[in-house]
PDB file of C-alpha atoms in Angstrom:
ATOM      1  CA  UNK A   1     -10.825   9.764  -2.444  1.00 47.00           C
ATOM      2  CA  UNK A   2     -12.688   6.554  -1.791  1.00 63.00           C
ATOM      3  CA  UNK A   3     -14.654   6.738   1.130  1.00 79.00           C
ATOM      4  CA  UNK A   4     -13.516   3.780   3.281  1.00 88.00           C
ATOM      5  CA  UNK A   5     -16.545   2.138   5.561  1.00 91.00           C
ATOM      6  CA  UNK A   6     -16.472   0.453   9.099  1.00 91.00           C
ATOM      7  CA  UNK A   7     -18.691  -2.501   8.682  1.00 94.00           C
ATOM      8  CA  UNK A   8     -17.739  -4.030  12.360  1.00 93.00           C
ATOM      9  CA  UNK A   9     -15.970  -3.116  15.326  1.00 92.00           C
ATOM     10  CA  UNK A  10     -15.567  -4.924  18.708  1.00 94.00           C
ATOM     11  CA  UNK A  11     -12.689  -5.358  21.272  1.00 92.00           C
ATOM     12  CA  UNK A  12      -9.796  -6.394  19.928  1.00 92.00           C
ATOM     13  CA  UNK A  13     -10.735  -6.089  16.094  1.00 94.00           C
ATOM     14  CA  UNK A  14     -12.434  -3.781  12.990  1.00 94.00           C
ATOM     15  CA  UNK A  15     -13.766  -4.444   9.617  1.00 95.00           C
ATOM     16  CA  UNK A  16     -13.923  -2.246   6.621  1.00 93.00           C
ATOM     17  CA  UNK A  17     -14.379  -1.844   3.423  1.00 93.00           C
ATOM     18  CA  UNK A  18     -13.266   0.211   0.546  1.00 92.00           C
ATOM     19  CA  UNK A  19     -15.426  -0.924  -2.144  1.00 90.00           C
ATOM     20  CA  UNK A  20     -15.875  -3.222  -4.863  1.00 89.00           C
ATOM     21  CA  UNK A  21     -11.657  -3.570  -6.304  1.00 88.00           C
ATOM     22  CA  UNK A  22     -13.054  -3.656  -9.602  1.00 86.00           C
ATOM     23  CA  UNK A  23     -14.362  -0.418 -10.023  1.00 88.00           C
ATOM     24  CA  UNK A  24     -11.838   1.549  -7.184  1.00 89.00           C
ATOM     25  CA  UNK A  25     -10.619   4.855  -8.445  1.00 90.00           C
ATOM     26  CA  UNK A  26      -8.197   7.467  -6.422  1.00 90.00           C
ATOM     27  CA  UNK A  27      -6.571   6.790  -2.696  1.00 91.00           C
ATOM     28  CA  UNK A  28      -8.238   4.958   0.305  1.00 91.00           C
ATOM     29  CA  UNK A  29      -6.542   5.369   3.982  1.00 90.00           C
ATOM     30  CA  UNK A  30      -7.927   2.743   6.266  1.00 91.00           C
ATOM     31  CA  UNK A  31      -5.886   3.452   9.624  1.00 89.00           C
ATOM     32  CA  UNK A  32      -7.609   5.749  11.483  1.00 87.00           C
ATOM     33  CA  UNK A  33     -11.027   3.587  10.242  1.00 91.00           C
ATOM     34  CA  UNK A  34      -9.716   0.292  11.397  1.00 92.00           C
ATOM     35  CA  UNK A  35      -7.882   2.179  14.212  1.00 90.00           C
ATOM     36  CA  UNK A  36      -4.529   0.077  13.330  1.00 91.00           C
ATOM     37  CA  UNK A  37      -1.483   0.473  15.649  1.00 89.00           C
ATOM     38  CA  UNK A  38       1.581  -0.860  13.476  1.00 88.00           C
ATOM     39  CA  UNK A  39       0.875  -0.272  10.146  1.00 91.00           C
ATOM     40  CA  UNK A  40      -0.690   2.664   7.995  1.00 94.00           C
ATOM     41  CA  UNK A  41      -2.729   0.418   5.185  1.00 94.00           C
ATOM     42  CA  UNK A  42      -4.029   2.438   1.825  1.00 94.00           C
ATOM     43  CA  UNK A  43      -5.423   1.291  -1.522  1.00 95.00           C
ATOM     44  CA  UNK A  44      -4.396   3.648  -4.781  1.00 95.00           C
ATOM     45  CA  UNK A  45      -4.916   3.752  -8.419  1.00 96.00           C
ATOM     46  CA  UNK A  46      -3.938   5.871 -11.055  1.00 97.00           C
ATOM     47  CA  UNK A  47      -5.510   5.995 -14.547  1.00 97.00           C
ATOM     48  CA  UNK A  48      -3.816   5.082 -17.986  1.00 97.00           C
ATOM     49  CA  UNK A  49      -1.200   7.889 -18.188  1.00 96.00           C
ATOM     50  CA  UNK A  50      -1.660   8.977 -14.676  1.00 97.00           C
ATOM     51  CA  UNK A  51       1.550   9.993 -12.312  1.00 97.00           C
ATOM     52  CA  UNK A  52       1.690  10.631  -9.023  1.00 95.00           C
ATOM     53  CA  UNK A  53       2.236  14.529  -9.067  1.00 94.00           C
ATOM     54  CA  UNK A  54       5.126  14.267  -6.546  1.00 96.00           C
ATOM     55  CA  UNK A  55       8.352  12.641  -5.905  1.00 97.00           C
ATOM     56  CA  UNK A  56       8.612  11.516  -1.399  1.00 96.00           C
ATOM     57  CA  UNK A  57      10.397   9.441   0.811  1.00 96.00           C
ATOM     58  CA  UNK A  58      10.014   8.903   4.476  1.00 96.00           C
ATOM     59  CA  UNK A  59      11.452   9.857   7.496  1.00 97.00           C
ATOM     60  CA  UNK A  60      11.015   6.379   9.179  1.00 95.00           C
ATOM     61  CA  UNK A  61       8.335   4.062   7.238  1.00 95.00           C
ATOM     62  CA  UNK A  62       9.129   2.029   4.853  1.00 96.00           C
ATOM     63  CA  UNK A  63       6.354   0.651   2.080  1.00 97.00           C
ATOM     64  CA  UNK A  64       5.488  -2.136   0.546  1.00 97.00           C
ATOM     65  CA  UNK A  65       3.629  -1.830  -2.618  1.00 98.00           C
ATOM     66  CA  UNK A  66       1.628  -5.286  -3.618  1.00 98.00           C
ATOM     67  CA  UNK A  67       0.368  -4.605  -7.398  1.00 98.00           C
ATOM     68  CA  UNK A  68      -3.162  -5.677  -7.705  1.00 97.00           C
ATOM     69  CA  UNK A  69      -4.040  -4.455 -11.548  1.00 96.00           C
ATOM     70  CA  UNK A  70      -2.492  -3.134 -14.421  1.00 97.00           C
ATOM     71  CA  UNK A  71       0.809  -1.934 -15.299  1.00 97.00           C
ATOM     72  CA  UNK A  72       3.361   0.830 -14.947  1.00 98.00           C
ATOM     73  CA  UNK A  73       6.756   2.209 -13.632  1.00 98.00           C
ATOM     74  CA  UNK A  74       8.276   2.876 -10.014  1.00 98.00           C
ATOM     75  CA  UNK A  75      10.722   5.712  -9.772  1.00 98.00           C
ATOM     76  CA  UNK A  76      13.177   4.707  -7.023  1.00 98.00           C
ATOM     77  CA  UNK A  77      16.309   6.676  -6.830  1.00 98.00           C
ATOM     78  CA  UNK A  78      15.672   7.858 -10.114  1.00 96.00           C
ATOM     79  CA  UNK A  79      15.693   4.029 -11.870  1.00 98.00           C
ATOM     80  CA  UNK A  80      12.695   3.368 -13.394  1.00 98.00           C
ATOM     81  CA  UNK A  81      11.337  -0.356 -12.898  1.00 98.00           C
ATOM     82  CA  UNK A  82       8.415  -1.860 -14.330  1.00 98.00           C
ATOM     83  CA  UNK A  83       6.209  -3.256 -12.666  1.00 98.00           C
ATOM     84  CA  UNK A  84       2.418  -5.159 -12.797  1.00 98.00           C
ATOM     85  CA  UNK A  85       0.115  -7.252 -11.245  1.00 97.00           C
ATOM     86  CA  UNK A  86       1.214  -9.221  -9.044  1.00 97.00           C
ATOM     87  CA  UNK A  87       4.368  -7.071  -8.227  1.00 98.00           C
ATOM     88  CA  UNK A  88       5.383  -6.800  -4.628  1.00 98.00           C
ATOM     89  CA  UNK A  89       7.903  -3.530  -4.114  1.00 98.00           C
ATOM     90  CA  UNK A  90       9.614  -2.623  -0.382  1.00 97.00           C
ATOM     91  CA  UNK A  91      11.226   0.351  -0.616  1.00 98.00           C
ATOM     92  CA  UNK A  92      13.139   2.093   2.574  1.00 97.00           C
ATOM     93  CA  UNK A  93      12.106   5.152   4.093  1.00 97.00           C
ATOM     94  CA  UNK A  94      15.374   7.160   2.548  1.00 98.00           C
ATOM     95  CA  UNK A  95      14.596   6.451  -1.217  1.00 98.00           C
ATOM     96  CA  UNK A  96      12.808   8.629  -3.306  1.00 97.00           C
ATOM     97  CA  UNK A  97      10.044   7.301  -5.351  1.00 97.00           C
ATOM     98  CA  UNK A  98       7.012   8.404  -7.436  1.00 97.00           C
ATOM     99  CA  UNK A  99       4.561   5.727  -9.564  1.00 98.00           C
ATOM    100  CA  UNK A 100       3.624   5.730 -13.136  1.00 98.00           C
ATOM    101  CA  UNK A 101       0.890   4.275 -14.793  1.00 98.00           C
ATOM    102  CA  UNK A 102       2.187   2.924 -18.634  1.00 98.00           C
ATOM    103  CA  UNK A 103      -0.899   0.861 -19.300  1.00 97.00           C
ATOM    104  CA  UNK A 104      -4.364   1.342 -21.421  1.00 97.00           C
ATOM    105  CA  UNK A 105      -6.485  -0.134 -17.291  1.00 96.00           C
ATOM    106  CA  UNK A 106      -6.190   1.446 -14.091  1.00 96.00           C
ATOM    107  CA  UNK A 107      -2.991   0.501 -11.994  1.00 97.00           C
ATOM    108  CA  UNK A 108      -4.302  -0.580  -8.900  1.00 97.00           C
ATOM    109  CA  UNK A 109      -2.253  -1.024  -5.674  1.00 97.00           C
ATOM    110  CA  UNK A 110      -2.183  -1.874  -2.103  1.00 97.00           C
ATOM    111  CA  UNK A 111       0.439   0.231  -0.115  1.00 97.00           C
ATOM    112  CA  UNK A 112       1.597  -1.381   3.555  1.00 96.00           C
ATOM    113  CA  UNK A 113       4.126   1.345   5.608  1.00 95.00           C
ATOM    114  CA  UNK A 114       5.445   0.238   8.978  1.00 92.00           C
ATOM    115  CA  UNK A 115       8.479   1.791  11.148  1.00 91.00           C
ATOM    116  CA  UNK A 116      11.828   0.628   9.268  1.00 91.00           C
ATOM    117  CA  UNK A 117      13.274  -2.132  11.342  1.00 85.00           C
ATOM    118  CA  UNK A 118      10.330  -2.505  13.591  1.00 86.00           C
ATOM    119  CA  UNK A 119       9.472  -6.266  12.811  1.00 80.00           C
ATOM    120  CA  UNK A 120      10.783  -8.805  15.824  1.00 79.00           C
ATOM    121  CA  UNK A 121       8.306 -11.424  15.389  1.00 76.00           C
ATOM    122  CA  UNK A 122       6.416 -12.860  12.374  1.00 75.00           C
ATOM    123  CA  UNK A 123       4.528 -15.485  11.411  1.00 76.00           C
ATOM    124  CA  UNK A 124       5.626 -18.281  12.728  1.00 77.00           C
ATOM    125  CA  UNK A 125       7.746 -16.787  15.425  1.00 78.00           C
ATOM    126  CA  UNK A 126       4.261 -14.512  16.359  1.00 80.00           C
ATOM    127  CA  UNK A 127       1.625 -17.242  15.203  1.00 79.00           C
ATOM    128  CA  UNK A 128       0.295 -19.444  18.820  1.00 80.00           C
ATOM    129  CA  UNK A 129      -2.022 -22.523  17.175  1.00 78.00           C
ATOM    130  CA  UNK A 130      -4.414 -22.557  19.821  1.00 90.00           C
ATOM    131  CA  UNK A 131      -6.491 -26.230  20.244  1.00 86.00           C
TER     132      UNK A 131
END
């Protein structure tokens, strides 16, 4: 595991880091070091060849996978679908998935889970432009 770092905290907002994206190897939580409320946040990456050892789903988060490097394979349901950088995957809390790495780099990835169904206001339905 990456060790994630709090650079700055104050009321109403925290900043971390987890490193140089470059050179990040392994699995990086950053909830419980940005103290996040809504969303559980991690960075991954898996070597050439590498699998996750385990097939999971969820019991009420779904994820959204944003593909920063490489290349490989996401097991959903048992269909296999490529994938690379610049990929964006959501997959719902009932489907089974597991990740592959099929490429010669790293496969680098942000993963975003939030409560299925939990979004009421985004953007520009959330957003207030202040003067």
């Amino acid at each position: 595991m990456n060790k994630t770092e709090l650079l700055k905290s104050a009321e109403g907002y925290s900043v971390a880091s987890v490193g140089n994206l470059d050179k990040f190897e392994g699995k990086a939580f950053v909830k419980d070091v940005l103290g996040t409320t809504s969303v559980e946040l991690s960075f991954g990456s898996l070597a050439p060849c590498e699998a996750v050892p385990f097939f999971h789903h969820h019991k009420q988060n779904e994820e959204v996978y944003v593909v920063l490097r490489g290349k490989g394979i996401f097991v959903l349901d048992n269909e296999e679908i490529e994938v690379e950088s610049g990929s964006v995957i959501r997959i719902a809390p009932e489907v089974s998935r597991c990740t592959k790495n099929t490429g010669n780099e790293p496969l680098v990835f942000i993963c975003i889970q939030g409560k299925a169904g939990s979004l009421e206001q985004y953007t520009m339905t959330d957003g207030v432009i202040e003067q």
